[in-house]
Structures are given as structure tokens and as C-alpha cells.
Short mmCIF file of C-alpha atoms in Angstrom, two decimals:
data_model
loop_
_atom_site.label_atom_id
_atom_site.label_comp_id
_atom_site.label_asym_id
_atom_site.label_seq_id
_atom_site.Cartn_x
_atom_site.Cartn_y
_atom_site.Cartn_z
CA MET C 1 24.49 32.97 -5.57
CA SER C 2 21.34 30.87 -5.83
CA GLY C 3 23.00 28.21 -3.67
CA LEU C 4 23.72 30.80 -0.98
CA ARG C 5 20.12 32.04 -1.08
CA ALA C 6 18.85 28.48 -0.77
CA ARG C 7 21.08 27.87 2.27
CA GLN C 8 19.97 31.12 3.86
CA LYS C 9 16.32 30.22 3.28
CA ALA C 10 16.84 26.75 4.74
CA ASP C 11 18.58 28.28 7.77
CA ARG C 12 15.66 30.68 8.35
CA HIS C 13 13.21 27.78 8.08
CA ARG C 14 15.25 25.78 10.59
CA ARG C 15 15.44 28.67 13.06
CA ILE C 16 11.70 29.31 12.81
CA ILE C 17 10.84 25.64 13.33
CA GLU C 18 13.21 25.24 16.27
CA ALA C 19 11.98 28.44 17.92
CA ALA C 20 8.33 27.50 17.40
CA ALA C 21 8.84 23.98 18.76
CA GLU C 22 10.48 25.37 21.89
CA LEU C 23 7.82 28.04 22.46
CA PHE C 24 4.94 25.66 21.76
CA ARG C 25 6.36 23.41 24.48
CA GLU C 26 6.94 26.24 26.95
CA ALA C 27 3.86 28.41 26.42
CA GLY C 28 1.50 25.95 24.75
CA TYR C 29 0.29 26.17 21.17
CA GLU C 30 -2.34 28.81 21.94
CA GLY C 31 -0.03 30.77 24.22
CA ALA C 32 2.87 31.03 21.79
CA LYS C 33 2.76 34.24 19.73
CA ILE C 34 4.12 34.70 16.22
CA GLU C 35 6.02 37.76 17.47
CA ALA C 36 7.79 35.67 20.13
CA ILE C 37 8.66 33.00 17.57
CA ALA C 38 10.13 35.67 15.28
CA THR C 39 12.18 37.18 18.11
CA GLN C 40 13.59 33.82 19.18
CA ALA C 41 14.30 32.80 15.57
CA GLU C 42 15.95 36.18 14.90
CA VAL C 43 13.75 36.89 11.89
CA SER C 44 11.04 39.43 11.24
CA VAL C 45 7.35 38.67 11.65
CA GLY C 46 7.02 39.38 7.94
CA THR C 47 9.57 36.67 7.16
CA ILE C 48 7.51 34.12 9.06
CA TYR C 49 4.40 35.10 7.13
CA ASN C 50 6.35 34.79 3.89
CA TYR C 51 6.76 31.09 4.69
CA TYR C 52 3.67 30.24 6.75
CA GLU C 53 0.13 31.54 6.73
CA ASN C 54 -0.48 30.88 10.43
CA LYS C 55 0.68 28.96 13.49
CA GLY C 56 -1.07 25.85 12.21
CA ASP C 57 1.21 25.82 9.18
CA ILE C 58 4.25 26.07 11.45
CA LEU C 59 2.95 23.19 13.56
CA GLY C 60 2.41 21.23 10.35
CA ALA C 61 6.03 21.84 9.37
CA ILE C 62 7.18 20.51 12.76
CA VAL C 63 5.05 17.38 12.32
CA SER C 64 6.49 16.91 8.83
CA LEU C 65 10.03 17.24 10.19
CA GLU C 66 9.25 14.65 12.88
CA VAL C 67 7.72 12.11 10.52
CA ASN C 68 10.27 12.54 7.76
CA GLU C 69 13.12 11.93 10.20
CA VAL C 70 11.61 8.66 11.38
CA LEU C 71 10.86 7.62 7.79
CA ASN C 72 14.50 8.19 6.88
CA ALA C 73 15.64 6.18 9.92
CA GLY C 74 13.15 3.43 9.06
CA GLN C 75 14.61 2.93 5.58
CA GLY C 76 17.56 1.09 7.09
CA VAL C 77 15.26 -1.33 8.90
CA VAL C 78 13.34 -2.09 5.71
CA ALA C 79 16.57 -2.64 3.78
CA ARG C 80 18.21 -4.81 6.47
CA PRO C 81 15.55 -6.08 8.86
CA PRO C 82 16.28 -8.33 11.84
CA ALA C 83 15.85 -12.00 10.97
CA ASN C 84 12.99 -12.35 13.46
CA VAL C 85 9.60 -10.97 12.34
CA GLY C 86 8.67 -9.72 15.81
CA ASP C 87 12.03 -7.99 16.21
CA ALA C 88 11.74 -6.42 12.76
CA LEU C 89 8.32 -4.91 13.51
CA ASP C 90 9.40 -3.85 16.99
CA THR C 91 12.52 -2.15 15.64
CA LEU C 92 10.63 -0.14 13.01
CA ILE C 93 7.74 0.82 15.29
CA GLY C 94 10.24 1.58 18.03
CA ILE C 95 11.83 4.22 15.80
CA TYR C 96 8.43 5.85 15.30
CA ILE C 97 7.45 5.82 18.96
CA GLU C 98 10.79 6.68 20.56
CA HIS C 99 11.18 9.74 18.33
CA SER C 100 7.56 10.92 18.67
CA LEU C 101 8.20 13.44 21.45
CA HIS C 102 11.52 14.73 20.11
CA TYR C 103 10.07 17.86 18.51
CA LEU C 104 6.46 17.72 19.66
CA SER C 105 4.90 17.59 23.10
CA LYS C 106 1.69 15.67 23.70
CA GLU C 107 -0.20 18.96 23.68
CA MET C 108 1.26 19.78 20.26
CA TRP C 109 0.27 16.34 18.94
CA ARG C 110 -3.28 16.85 20.27
CA GLN C 111 -3.47 20.20 18.48
CA ALA C 112 -2.15 18.70 15.24
CA MET C 113 -4.63 15.83 15.41
CA ALA C 114 -7.47 18.27 16.11
CA ILE C 115 -6.61 20.45 13.12
CA SER C 116 -6.28 17.45 10.80
CA THR C 117 -9.67 16.16 11.98
CA GLN C 118 -11.50 19.47 11.87
CA LEU C 119 -9.98 20.63 8.57
CA PRO C 120 -9.24 17.44 6.64
CA ASP C 121 -9.30 19.19 3.24
CA SER C 122 -6.98 22.01 4.31
CA PRO C 123 -3.31 21.93 3.28
CA PHE C 124 -2.50 20.93 6.87
CA GLY C 125 -5.09 18.15 6.88
CA GLN C 126 -3.95 16.80 3.53
CA ALA C 127 -0.29 16.90 4.56
CA TYR C 128 -1.05 15.09 7.82
CA THR C 129 -2.94 12.38 5.94
CA ALA C 130 -0.06 12.05 3.48
CA LEU C 131 2.40 11.55 6.35
CA ASP C 132 0.21 8.82 7.85
CA ARG C 133 0.08 7.20 4.42
CA ALA C 134 3.87 7.34 4.14
CA LEU C 135 4.26 5.58 7.49
CA THR C 136 1.74 2.95 6.39
CA GLU C 137 3.65 2.42 3.14
CA GLN C 138 6.89 1.93 5.03
CA ILE C 139 5.35 -0.76 7.23
CA ARG C 140 3.91 -2.40 4.12
CA ALA C 141 7.38 -2.27 2.54
CA LEU C 142 8.83 -4.01 5.60
CA ILE C 143 6.22 -6.78 5.34
CA ALA C 144 7.03 -7.20 1.64
CA ARG C 145 10.74 -7.39 2.48
CA LEU C 146 10.09 -10.02 5.16
CA GLN C 147 8.03 -12.01 2.66
CA ALA C 148 10.85 -11.80 0.13
CA LEU C 149 13.23 -13.14 2.78
CA GLY C 150 10.89 -16.05 3.45
CA LEU C 151 10.10 -14.93 7.01
CA VAL C 152 6.41 -14.10 6.43
CA ARG C 153 3.95 -16.40 4.71
CA GLN C 154 3.50 -15.70 1.00
CA ASP C 155 -0.29 -16.14 1.19
CA ILE C 156 -0.59 -13.18 3.56
CA ASP C 157 -1.99 -9.96 2.08
CA GLY C 158 1.04 -7.86 2.96
CA ALA C 159 -0.55 -4.55 2.01
CA ALA C 160 -3.57 -5.15 4.24
CA LEU C 161 -1.33 -6.40 7.03
CA GLY C 162 0.75 -3.22 6.87
CA GLU C 163 -2.41 -1.12 7.10
CA LEU C 164 -3.61 -3.18 10.07
CA ILE C 165 -0.33 -2.76 11.94
CA PHE C 166 -0.23 0.98 11.30
CA ASN C 167 -3.87 1.54 12.19
CA ASN C 168 -3.48 -0.33 15.48
CA MET C 169 -0.28 1.51 16.34
CA ASN C 170 -1.85 4.84 15.42
CA MET C 171 -4.91 4.26 17.60
CA MET C 172 -2.72 3.30 20.54
CA PHE C 173 -0.56 6.39 19.93
CA ILE C 174 -3.68 8.59 20.00
CA GLU C 175 -4.63 7.09 23.36
CA PHE C 176 -1.06 7.67 24.56
CA VAL C 177 -1.17 11.32 23.50
CA LYS C 178 -4.52 11.86 25.24
CA ARG C 179 -3.09 10.93 28.65
CA ASP C 180 -0.27 13.07 30.03
CA ALA C 181 0.63 10.34 32.53
CA ALA C 182 1.18 7.71 29.82
CA ARG C 183 4.81 6.83 29.17
CA ILE C 184 6.63 5.61 26.06
CA PRO C 185 7.84 2.29 27.58
CA GLU C 186 4.22 1.42 28.43
CA LEU C 187 3.12 2.21 24.88
CA ARG C 188 5.97 0.14 23.39
CA ALA C 189 5.07 -2.80 25.61
CA ALA C 190 1.36 -2.61 24.72
CA ILE C 191 2.05 -2.48 20.98
CA ARG C 192 4.55 -5.33 21.29
CA ARG C 193 2.02 -7.47 23.20
CA GLN C 194 -0.66 -7.00 20.54
CA ASN C 195 1.72 -7.52 17.64
CA ARG C 196 2.78 -10.88 19.08
CA ILE C 197 -0.61 -12.25 18.06
CA LEU C 198 -0.04 -11.12 14.46
CA VAL C 199 3.53 -12.40 14.40
CA ALA C 200 2.39 -15.85 15.51
CA ALA C 201 -0.18 -15.90 12.71
CA ILE C 202 1.97 -14.66 9.83
CA GLY C 203 5.35 -16.29 10.48
CA VAL C 204 6.61 -19.16 8.36
#
């Protein structure tokens, strides 16, 4: 019976997240109402408030879903990276960037970034920071793997390099999110161009 309850709870979570993501895109974060999310998810308003305190918590859950999916996809790259350092970085970062607008619109990302900046000590802010840290750790893990394969110089501080790559990518992603006209291929190309300088410096 407990297994059935867990599946039912997971299904309600999924329906709420999917409904919220769709309504946030259609009506905007501010325009989407909890009542409309409940109706579309086929749950009661009370059920939503059993799981989430407010719309910000729902948005946080969507961000978590987004990031955790790319982290799971990135595990395969870390385990079996391309034999070229530039290709390895491009493949991992490509997973992050290409998936970034799957659940969230740019407006939703802007809202999430604003909440995390304005309320850094809130559960949302702490969770957002933890997700950024997890992405950083995965890039660091890729660098360590490339060093173990003899593709990246051993004297390189891999941890610092991973932080540098993430921080640069993150700043460029923020700029991408700020401009509605910006497109993913342009962002990929810009990140690739800047990473070439690093690749030339760290390769064996």
C-alpha cells in the first residue's frame, strides 16, 4: 500500500510541475494563478499547498527537475568522454545549454535568478545554489577524468579549472537569458570560442 501511495504522490507532483511549467510559459510567472495550476493538474488547491508553500517553490521544483535531468545525462559524458578535450567540454556543456529551455522559458529563468539573488538564504535560494554547485562538481569531475586519461596536464588545478569553466558558462547563460532575441546556437558558439583558449592551455 505504501508503494501505491508513493506512486500516487509522485504522479501528483509530476502533474503539478507539468501544469505549472505550461502555465508559467503561457501566462507568465506573475500571471499564472495557483487555482489555474490546480485545475490543469487535476488536483485541489489544498493539495498544491500541501507540497509547496508558494509559486516560488513550484518554480524551484521545475528548476531542480531541469538541472537534475542534465546532471543525469552528463554522467555518461564524464564516464566515457570524447578523446578530444575540446569535444569533451563541448559535449557536456552542450547537454546543459540545449536542455535549458525544455521546461523553463527565459522569463522563468529570470524569475528564478531574481528569487535566488534576492533571497539567498531561503530554501529556494539555497537549493538554487546547491544546483549550481552540482553542475560545477560535474565539470570538475570531467576535468579529473580527462586528467586520468592523460588528456589534460597533471599540473593543472582541475578543481579551479572546473569552477572557471562553470562560472564563465553561467555568466554567458545569464546574458543569454536577459535577451529574448538571443538564440542557443549563438550561445553554444560563444562558449565554444572562449573555451578554445582554455583547451589550448591545458591539453597535453
